[in-house]
Each structure stands twice: as structure tokens, then as C-alpha cells.
PDB file of N, CA and C in Angstrom:
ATOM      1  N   UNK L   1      57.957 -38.579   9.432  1.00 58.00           N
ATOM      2  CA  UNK L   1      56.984 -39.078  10.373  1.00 58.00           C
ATOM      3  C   UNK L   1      55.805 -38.125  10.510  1.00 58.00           C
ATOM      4  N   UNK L   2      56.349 -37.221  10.198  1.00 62.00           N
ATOM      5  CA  UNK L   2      55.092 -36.047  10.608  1.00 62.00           C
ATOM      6  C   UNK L   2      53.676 -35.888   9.716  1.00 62.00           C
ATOM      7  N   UNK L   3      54.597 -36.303   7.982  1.00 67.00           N
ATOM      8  CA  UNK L   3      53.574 -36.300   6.902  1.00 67.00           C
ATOM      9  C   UNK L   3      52.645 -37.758   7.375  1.00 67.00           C
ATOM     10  N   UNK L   4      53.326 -38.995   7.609  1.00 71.00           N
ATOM     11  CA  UNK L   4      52.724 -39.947   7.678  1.00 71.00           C
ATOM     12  C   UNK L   4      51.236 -39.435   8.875  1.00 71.00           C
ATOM     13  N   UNK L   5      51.866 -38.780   9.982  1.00 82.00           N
ATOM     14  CA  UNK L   5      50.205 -38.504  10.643  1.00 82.00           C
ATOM     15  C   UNK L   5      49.710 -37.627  10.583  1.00 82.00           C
ATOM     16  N   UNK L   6      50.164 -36.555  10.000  1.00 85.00           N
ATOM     17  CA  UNK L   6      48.975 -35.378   8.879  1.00 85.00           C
ATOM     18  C   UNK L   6      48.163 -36.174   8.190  1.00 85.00           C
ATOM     19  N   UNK L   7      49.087 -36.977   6.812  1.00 82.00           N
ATOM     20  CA  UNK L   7      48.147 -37.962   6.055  1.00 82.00           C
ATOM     21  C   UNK L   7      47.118 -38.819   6.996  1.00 82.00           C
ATOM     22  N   UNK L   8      47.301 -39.755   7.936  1.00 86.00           N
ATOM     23  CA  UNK L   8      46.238 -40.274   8.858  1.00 86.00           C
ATOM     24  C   UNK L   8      45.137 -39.331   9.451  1.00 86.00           C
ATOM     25  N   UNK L   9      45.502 -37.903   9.724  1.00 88.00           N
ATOM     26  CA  UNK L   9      44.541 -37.079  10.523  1.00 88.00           C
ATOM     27  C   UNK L   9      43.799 -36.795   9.400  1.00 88.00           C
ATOM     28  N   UNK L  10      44.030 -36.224   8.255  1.00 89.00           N
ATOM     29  CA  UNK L  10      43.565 -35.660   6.839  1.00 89.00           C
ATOM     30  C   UNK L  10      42.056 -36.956   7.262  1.00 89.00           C
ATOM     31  N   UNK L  11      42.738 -38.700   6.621  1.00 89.00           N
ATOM     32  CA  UNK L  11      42.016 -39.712   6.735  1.00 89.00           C
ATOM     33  C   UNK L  11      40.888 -39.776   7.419  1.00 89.00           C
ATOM     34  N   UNK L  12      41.384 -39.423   8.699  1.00 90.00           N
ATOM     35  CA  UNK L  12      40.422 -39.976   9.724  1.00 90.00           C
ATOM     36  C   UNK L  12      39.395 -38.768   9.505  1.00 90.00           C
ATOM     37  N   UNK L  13      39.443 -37.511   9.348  1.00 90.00           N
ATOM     38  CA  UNK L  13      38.954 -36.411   9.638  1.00 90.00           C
ATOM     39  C   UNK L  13      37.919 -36.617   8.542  1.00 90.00           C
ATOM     40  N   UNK L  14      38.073 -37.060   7.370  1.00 90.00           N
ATOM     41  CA  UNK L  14      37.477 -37.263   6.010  1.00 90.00           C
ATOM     42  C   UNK L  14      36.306 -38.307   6.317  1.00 90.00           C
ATOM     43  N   UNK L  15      36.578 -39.234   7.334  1.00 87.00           N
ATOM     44  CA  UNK L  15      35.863 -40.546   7.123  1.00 87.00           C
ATOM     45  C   UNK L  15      34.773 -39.765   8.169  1.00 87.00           C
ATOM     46  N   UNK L  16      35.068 -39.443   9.696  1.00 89.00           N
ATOM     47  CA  UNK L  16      33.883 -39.240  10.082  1.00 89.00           C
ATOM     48  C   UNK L  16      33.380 -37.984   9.581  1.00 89.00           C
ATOM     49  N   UNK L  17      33.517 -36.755   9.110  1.00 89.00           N
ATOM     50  CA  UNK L  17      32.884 -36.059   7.899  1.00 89.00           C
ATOM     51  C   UNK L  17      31.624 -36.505   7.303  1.00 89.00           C
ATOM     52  N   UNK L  18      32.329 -38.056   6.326  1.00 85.00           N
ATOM     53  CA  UNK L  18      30.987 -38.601   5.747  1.00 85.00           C
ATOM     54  C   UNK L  18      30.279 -39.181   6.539  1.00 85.00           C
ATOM     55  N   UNK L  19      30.697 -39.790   7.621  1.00 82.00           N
ATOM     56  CA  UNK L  19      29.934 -40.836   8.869  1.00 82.00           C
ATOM     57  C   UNK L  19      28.891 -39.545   8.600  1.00 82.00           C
ATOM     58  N   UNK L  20      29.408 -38.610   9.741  1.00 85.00           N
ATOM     59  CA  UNK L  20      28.229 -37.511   9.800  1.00 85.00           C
ATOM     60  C   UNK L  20      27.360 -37.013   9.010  1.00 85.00           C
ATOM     61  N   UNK L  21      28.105 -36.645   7.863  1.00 87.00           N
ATOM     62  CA  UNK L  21      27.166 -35.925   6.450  1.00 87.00           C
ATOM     63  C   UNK L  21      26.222 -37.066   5.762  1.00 87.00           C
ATOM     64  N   UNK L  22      26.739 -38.493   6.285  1.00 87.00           N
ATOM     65  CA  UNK L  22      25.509 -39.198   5.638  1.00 87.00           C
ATOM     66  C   UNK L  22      24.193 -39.529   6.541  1.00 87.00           C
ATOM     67  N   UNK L  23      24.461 -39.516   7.953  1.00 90.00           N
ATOM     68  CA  UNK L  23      23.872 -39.689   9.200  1.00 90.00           C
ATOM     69  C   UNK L  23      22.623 -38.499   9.341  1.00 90.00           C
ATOM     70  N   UNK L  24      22.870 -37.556   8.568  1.00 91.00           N
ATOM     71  CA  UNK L  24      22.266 -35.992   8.558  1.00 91.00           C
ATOM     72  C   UNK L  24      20.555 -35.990   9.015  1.00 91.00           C
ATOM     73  N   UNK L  25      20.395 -37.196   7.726  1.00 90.00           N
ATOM     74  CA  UNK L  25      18.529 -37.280   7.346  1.00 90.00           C
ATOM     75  C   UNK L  25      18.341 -37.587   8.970  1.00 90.00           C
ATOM     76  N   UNK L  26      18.881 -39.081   9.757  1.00 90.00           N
ATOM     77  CA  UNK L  26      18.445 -39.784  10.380  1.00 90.00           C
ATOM     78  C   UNK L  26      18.277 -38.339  12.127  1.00 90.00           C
ATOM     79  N   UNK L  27      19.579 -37.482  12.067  1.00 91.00           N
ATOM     80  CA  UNK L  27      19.840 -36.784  13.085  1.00 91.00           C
ATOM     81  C   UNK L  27      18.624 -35.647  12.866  1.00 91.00           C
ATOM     82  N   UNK L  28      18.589 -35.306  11.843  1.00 90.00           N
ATOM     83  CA  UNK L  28      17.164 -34.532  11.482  1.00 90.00           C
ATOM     84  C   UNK L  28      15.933 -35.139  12.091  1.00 90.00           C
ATOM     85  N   UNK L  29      16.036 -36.058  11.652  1.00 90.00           N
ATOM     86  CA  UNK L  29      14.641 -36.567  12.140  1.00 90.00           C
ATOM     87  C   UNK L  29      13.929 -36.647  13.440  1.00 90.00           C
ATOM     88  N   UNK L  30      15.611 -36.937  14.184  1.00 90.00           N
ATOM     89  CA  UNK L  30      14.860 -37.263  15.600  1.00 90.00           C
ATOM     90  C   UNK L  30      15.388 -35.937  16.470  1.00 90.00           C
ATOM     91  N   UNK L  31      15.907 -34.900  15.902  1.00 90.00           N
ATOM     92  CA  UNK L  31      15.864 -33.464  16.581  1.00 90.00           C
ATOM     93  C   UNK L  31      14.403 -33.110  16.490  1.00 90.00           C
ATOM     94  N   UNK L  32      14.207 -33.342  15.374  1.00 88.00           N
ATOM     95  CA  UNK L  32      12.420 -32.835  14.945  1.00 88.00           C
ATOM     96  C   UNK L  32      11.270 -33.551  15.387  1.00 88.00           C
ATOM     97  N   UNK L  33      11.818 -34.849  15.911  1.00 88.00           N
ATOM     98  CA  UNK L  33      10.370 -35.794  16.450  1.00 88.00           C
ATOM     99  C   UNK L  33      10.021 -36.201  15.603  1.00 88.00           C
ATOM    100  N   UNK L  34      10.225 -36.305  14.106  1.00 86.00           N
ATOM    101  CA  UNK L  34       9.910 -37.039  13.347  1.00 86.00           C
ATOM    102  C   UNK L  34       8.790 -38.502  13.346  1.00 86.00           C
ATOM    103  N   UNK L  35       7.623 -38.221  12.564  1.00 83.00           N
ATOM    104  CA  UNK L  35       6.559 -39.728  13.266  1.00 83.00           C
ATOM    105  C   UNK L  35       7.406 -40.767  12.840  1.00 83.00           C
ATOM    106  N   UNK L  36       8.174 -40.955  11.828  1.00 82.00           N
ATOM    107  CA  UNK L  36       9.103 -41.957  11.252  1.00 82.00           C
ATOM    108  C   UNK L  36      10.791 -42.145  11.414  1.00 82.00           C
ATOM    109  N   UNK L  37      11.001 -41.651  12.433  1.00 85.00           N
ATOM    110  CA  UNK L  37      12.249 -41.586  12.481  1.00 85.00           C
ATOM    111  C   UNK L  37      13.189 -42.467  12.929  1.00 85.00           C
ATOM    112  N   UNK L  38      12.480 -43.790  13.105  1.00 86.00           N
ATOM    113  CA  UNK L  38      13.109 -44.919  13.337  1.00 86.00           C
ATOM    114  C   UNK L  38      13.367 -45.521  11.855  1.00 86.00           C
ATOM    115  N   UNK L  39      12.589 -45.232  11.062  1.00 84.00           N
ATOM    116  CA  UNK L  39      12.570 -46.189   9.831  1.00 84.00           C
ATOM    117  C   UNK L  39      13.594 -44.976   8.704  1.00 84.00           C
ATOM    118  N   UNK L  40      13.462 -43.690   9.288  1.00 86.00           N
ATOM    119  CA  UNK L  40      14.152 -43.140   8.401  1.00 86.00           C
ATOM    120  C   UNK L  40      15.758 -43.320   8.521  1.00 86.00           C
ATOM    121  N   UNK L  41      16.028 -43.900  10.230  1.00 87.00           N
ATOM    122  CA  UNK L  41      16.982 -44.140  10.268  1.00 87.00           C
ATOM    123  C   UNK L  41      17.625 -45.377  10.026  1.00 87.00           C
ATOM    124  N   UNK L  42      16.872 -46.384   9.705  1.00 84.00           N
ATOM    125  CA  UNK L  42      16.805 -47.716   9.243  1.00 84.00           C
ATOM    126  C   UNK L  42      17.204 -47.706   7.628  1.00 84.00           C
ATOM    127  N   UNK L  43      16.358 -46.565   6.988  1.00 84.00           N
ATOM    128  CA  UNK L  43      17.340 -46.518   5.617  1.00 84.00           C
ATOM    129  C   UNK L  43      18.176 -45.579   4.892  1.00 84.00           C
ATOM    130  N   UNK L  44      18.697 -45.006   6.812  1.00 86.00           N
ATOM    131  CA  UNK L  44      19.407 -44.110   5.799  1.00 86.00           C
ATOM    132  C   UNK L  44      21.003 -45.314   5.912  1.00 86.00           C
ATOM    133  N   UNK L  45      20.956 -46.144   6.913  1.00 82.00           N
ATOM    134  CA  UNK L  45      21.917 -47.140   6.732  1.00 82.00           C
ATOM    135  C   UNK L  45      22.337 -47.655   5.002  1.00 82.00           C
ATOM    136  N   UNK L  46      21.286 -47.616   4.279  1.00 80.00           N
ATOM    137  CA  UNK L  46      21.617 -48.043   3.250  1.00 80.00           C
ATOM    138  C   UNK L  46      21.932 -47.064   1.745  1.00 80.00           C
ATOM    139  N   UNK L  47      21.367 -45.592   2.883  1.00 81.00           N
ATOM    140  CA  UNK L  47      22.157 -44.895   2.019  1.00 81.00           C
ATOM    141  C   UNK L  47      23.809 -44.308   1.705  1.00 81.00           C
ATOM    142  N   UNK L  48      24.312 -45.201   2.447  1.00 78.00           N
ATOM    143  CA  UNK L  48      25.852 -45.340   1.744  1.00 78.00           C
ATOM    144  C   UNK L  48      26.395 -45.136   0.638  1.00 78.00           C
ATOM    145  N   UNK L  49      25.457 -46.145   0.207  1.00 74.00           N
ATOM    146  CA  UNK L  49      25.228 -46.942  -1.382  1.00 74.00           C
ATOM    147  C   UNK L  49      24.680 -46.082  -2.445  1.00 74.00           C
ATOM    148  N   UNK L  50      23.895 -45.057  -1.823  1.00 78.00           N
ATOM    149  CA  UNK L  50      22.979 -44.336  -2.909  1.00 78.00           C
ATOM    150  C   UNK L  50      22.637 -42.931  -2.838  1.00 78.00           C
ATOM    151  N   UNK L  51      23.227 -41.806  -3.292  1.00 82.00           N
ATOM    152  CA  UNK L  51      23.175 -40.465  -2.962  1.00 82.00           C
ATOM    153  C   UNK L  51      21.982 -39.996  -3.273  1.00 82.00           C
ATOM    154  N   UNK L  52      21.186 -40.745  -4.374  1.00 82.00           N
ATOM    155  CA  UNK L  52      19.890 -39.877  -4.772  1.00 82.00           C
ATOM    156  C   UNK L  52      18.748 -40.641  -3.798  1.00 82.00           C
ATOM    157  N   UNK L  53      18.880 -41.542  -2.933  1.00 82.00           N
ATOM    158  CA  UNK L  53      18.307 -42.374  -1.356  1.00 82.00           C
ATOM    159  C   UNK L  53      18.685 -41.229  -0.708  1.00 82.00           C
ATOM    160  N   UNK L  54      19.547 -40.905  -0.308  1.00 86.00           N
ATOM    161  CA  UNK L  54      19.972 -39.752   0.697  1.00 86.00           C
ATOM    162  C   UNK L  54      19.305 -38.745   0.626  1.00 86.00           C
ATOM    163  N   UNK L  55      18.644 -37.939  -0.500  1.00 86.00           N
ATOM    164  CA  UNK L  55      18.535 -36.884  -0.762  1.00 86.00           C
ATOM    165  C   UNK L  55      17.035 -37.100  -0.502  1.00 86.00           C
ATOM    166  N   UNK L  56      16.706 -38.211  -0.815  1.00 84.00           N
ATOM    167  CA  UNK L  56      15.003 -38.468  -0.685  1.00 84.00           C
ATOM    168  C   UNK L  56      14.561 -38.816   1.067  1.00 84.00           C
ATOM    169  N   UNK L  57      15.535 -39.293   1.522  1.00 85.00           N
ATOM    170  CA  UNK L  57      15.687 -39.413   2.926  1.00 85.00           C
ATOM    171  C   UNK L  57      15.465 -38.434   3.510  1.00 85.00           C
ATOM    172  N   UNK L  58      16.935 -37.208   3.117  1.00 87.00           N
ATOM    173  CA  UNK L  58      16.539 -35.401   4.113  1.00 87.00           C
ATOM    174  C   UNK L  58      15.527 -34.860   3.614  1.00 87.00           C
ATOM    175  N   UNK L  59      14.737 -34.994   2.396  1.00 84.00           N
ATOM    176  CA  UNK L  59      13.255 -34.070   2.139  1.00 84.00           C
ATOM    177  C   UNK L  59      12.631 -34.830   3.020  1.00 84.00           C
ATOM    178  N   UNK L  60      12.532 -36.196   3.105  1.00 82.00           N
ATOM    179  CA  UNK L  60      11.806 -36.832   4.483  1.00 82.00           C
ATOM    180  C   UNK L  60      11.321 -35.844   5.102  1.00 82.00           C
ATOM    181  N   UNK L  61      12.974 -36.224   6.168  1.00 85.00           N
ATOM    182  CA  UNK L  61      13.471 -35.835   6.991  1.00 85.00           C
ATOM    183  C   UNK L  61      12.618 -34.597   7.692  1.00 85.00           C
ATOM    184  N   UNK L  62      13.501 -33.457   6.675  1.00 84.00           N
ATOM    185  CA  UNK L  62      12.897 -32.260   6.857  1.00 84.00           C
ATOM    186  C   UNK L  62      11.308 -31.693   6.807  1.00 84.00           C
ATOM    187  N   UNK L  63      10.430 -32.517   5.957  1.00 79.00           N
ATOM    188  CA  UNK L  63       9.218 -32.141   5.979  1.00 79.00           C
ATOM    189  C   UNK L  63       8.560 -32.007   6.960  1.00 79.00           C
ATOM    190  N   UNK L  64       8.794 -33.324   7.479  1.00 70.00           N
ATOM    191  CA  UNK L  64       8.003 -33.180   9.234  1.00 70.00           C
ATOM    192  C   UNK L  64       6.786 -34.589   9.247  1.00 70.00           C
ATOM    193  N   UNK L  65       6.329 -34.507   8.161  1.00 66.00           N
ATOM    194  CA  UNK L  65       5.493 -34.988   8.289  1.00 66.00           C
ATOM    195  C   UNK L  65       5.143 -36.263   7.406  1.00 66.00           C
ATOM    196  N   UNK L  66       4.063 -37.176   7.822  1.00 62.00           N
ATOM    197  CA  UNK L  66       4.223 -38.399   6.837  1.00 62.00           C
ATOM    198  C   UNK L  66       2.913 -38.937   6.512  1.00 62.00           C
ATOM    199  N   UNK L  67       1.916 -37.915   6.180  1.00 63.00           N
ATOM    200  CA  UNK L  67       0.419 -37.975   6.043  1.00 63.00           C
ATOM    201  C   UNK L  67      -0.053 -37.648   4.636  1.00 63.00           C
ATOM    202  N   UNK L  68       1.207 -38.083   3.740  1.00 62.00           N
ATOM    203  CA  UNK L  68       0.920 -37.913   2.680  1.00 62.00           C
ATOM    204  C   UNK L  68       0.716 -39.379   1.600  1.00 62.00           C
ATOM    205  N   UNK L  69      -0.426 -39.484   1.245  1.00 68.00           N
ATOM    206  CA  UNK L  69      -0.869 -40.465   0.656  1.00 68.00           C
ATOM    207  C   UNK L  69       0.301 -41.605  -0.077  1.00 68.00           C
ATOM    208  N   UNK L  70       1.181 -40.898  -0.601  1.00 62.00           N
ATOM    209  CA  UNK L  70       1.698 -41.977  -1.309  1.00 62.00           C
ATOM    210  C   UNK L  70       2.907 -42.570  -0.046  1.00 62.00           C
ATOM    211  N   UNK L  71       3.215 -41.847   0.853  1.00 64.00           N
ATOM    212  CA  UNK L  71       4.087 -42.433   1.973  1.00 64.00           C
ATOM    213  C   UNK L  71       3.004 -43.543   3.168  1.00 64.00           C
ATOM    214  N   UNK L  72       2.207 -43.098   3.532  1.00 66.00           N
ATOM    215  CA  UNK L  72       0.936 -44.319   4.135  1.00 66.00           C
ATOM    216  C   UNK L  72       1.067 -44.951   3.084  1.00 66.00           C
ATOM    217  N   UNK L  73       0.932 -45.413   1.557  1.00 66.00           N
ATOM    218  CA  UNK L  73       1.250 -46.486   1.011  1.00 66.00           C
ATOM    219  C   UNK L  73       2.060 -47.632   1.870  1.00 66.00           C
ATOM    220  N   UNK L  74       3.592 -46.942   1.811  1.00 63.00           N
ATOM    221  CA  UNK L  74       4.417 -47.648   2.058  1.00 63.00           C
ATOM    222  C   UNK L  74       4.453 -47.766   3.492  1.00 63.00           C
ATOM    223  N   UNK L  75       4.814 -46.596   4.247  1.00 66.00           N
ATOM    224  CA  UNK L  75       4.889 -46.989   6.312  1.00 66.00           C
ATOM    225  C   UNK L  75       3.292 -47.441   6.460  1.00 66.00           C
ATOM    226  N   UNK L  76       2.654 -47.252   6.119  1.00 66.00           N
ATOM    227  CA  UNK L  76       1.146 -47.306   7.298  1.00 66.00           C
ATOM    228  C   UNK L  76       1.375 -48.486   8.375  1.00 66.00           C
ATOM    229  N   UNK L  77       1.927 -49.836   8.474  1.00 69.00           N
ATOM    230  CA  UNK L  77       1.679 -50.623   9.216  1.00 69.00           C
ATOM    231  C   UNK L  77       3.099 -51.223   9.804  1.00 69.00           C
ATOM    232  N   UNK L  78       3.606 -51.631  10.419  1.00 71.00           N
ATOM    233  CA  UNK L  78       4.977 -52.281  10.953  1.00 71.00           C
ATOM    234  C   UNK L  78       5.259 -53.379   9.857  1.00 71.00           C
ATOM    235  N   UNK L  79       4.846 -54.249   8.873  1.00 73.00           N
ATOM    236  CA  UNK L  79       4.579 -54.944   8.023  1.00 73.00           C
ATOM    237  C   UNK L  79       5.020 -54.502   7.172  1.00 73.00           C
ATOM    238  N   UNK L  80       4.154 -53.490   6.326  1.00 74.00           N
ATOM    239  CA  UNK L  80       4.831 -52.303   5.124  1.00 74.00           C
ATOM    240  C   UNK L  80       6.013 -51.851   5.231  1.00 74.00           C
ATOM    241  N   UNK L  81       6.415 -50.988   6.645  1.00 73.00           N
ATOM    242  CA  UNK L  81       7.951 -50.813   6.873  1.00 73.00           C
ATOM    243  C   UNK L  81       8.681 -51.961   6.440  1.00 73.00           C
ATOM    244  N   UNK L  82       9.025 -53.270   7.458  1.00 78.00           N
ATOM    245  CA  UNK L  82       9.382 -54.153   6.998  1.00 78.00           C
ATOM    246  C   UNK L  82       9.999 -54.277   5.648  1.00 78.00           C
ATOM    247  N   UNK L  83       8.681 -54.538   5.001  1.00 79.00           N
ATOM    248  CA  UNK L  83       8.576 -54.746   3.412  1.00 79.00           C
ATOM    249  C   UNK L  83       9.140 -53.400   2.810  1.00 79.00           C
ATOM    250  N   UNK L  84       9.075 -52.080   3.070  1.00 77.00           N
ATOM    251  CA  UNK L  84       9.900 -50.754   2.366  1.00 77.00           C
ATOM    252  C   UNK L  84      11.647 -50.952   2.619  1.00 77.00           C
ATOM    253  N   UNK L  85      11.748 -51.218   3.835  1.00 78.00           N
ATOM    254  CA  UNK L  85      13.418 -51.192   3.899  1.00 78.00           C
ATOM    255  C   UNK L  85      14.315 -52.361   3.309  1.00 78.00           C
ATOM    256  N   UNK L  86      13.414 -53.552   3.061  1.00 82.00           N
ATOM    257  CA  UNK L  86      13.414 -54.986   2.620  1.00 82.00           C
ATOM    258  C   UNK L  86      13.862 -54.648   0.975  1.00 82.00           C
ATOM    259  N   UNK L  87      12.373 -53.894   0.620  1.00 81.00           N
ATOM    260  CA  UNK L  87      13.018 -53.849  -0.904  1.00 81.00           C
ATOM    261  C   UNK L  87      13.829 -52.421  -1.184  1.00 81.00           C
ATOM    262  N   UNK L  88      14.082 -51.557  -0.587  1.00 80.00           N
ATOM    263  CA  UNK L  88      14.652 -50.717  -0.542  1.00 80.00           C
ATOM    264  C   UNK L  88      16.548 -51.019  -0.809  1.00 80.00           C
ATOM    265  N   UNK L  89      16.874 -52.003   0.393  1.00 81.00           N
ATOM    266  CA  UNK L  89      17.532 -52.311   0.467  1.00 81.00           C
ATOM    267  C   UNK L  89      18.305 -53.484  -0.559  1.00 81.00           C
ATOM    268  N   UNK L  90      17.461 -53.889  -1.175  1.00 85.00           N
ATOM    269  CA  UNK L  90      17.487 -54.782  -2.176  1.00 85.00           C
ATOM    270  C   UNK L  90      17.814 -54.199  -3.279  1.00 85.00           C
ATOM    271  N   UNK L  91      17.175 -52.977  -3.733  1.00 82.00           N
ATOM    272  CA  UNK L  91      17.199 -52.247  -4.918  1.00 82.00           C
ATOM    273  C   UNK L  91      18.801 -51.529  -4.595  1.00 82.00           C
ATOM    274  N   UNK L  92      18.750 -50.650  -3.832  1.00 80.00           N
ATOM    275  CA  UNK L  92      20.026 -50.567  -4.027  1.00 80.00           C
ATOM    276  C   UNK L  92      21.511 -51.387  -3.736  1.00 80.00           C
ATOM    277  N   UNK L  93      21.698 -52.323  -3.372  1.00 82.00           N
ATOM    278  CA  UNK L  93      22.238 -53.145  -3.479  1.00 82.00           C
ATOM    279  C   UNK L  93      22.288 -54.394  -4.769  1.00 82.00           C
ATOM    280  N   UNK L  94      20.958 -53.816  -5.240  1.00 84.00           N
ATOM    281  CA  UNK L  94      21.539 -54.802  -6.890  1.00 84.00           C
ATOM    282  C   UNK L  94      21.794 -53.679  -7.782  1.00 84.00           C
ATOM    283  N   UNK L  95      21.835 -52.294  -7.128  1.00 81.00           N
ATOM    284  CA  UNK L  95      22.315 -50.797  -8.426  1.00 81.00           C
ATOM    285  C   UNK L  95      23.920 -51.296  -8.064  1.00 81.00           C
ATOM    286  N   UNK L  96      24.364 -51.522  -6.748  1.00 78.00           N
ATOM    287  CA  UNK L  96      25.562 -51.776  -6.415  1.00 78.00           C
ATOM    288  C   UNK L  96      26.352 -53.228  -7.139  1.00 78.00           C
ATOM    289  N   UNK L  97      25.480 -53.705  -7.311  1.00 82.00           N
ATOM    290  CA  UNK L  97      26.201 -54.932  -7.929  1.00 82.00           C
ATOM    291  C   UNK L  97      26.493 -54.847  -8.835  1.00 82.00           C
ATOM    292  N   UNK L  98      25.514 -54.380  -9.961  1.00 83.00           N
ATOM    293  CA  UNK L  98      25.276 -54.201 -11.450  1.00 83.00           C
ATOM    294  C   UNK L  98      26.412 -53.409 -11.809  1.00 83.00           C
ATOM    295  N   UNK L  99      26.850 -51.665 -10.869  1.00 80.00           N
ATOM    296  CA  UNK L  99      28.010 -51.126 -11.214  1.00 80.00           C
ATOM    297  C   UNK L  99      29.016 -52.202 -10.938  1.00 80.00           C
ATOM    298  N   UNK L 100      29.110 -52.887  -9.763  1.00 80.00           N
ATOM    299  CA  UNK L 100      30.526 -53.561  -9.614  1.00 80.00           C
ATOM    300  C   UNK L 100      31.130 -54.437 -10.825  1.00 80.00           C
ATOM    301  N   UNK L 101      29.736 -55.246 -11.229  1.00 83.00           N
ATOM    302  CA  UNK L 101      30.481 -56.173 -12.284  1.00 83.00           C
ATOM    303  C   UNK L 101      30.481 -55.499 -13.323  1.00 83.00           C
ATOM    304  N   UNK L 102      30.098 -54.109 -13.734  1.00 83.00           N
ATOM    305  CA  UNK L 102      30.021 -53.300 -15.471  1.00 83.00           C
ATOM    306  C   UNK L 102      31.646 -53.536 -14.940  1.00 83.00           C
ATOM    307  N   UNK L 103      31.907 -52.422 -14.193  1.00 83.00           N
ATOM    308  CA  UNK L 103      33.115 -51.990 -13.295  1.00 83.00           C
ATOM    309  C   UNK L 103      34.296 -52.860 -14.066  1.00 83.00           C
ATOM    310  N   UNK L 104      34.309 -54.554 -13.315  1.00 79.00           N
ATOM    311  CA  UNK L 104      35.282 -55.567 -13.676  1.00 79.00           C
ATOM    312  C   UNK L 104      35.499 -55.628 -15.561  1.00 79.00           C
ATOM    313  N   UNK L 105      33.723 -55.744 -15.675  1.00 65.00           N
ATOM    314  CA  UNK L 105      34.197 -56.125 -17.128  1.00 65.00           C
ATOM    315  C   UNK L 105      34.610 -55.302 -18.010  1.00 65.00           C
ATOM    316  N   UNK L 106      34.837 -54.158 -17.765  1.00 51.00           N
ATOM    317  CA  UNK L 106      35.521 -53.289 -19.061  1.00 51.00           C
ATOM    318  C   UNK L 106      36.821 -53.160 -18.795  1.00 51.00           C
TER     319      UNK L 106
END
């Protein structure tokens, strides 16, 4: 009985670990005031799915700042957001698919 709830604590201890370690960018952001830190936390939801999203998320994150030309591309307007987490979310979720079915068929 004892291994059975070591093994469960091991479990549980593992899962919120990643809860947290993936949550990182979004908790960064809004310790720091981040100007984007609603939207950074909007995709880091979908970085579940995608470790090299994550990683582009905490340089976000950490920079501070979002006055750099090719990011006003994408946030400048509530619209653009929209449309960034839209296809964001899209893209990695068809990287997710594409592995699932290689996955089945071999």
C-alpha cells in the first residue's frame, strides 16, 4: 500500500511541476507588468503542445518589452491578437496532428 501512494505522490508531484514549469512565460510576465501579458498568457495555453512556442514565449516574457517592429506586426491592435493566437494555435495543433497520425502509421 505504501508503494501504491509513493507512486501517486511521485505522479502528482510530476504533473504540477510541469503545470508550473510550463505556466513560467505567462507568471513572468505579469510579475514584470508585461504590456502583453494577457496575450502571452493566452498562448502560452497552447504551449503544451510545443516546447520551441515556450521558449519563444519566456524571451517574450523576459524582455519586457514589445516595441519591436516585427511584434507590432502581429499585437498592434485587439484584431491582430485575435488573429496571432488564432493561427498560432492552429499551427501548432496541425504539428500535433501530423505527429499523431506519422505516430499510428508506422
Amino acid at each position: 500500500m505504501v508503494a501504491g501512494t509513493t507512486a501517486l505522490t511521485v505522479i502528482v508531484g510530476i504533473f504540477i511541476f510541469l503545470c508550473v514549469f510550463n505556466f513560467l512565460p505567462a507568471c513572468v510576465a505579469y510579475v514584470n507588468r508585461h504590456p502583453d501579458r494577457h496575450l502571452l498568457a493566452a498562448l502560452n495555453v497552447v504551449s503544451l503542445f510545443s516546447f520551441a512556442l515556450w521558449i519563444a514565449l519566456m524571451a517574450w516574457a523576459v524582455s519586457g518589452t514589445s516595441s519591436h517592429p516585427m511584434i507590432q506586426r502581429f499585437v498592434g491592435s485587439p484584431q491582430r491578437r485575435r488573429r496571432l493566437v488564432a493561427s498560432v494555435s492552429a499551427l501548432v495543433l496541425a504539428g500535433f496532428a501530423t505527429t499523431a497520425v506519422s505516430l499510428n502509421l508506422a
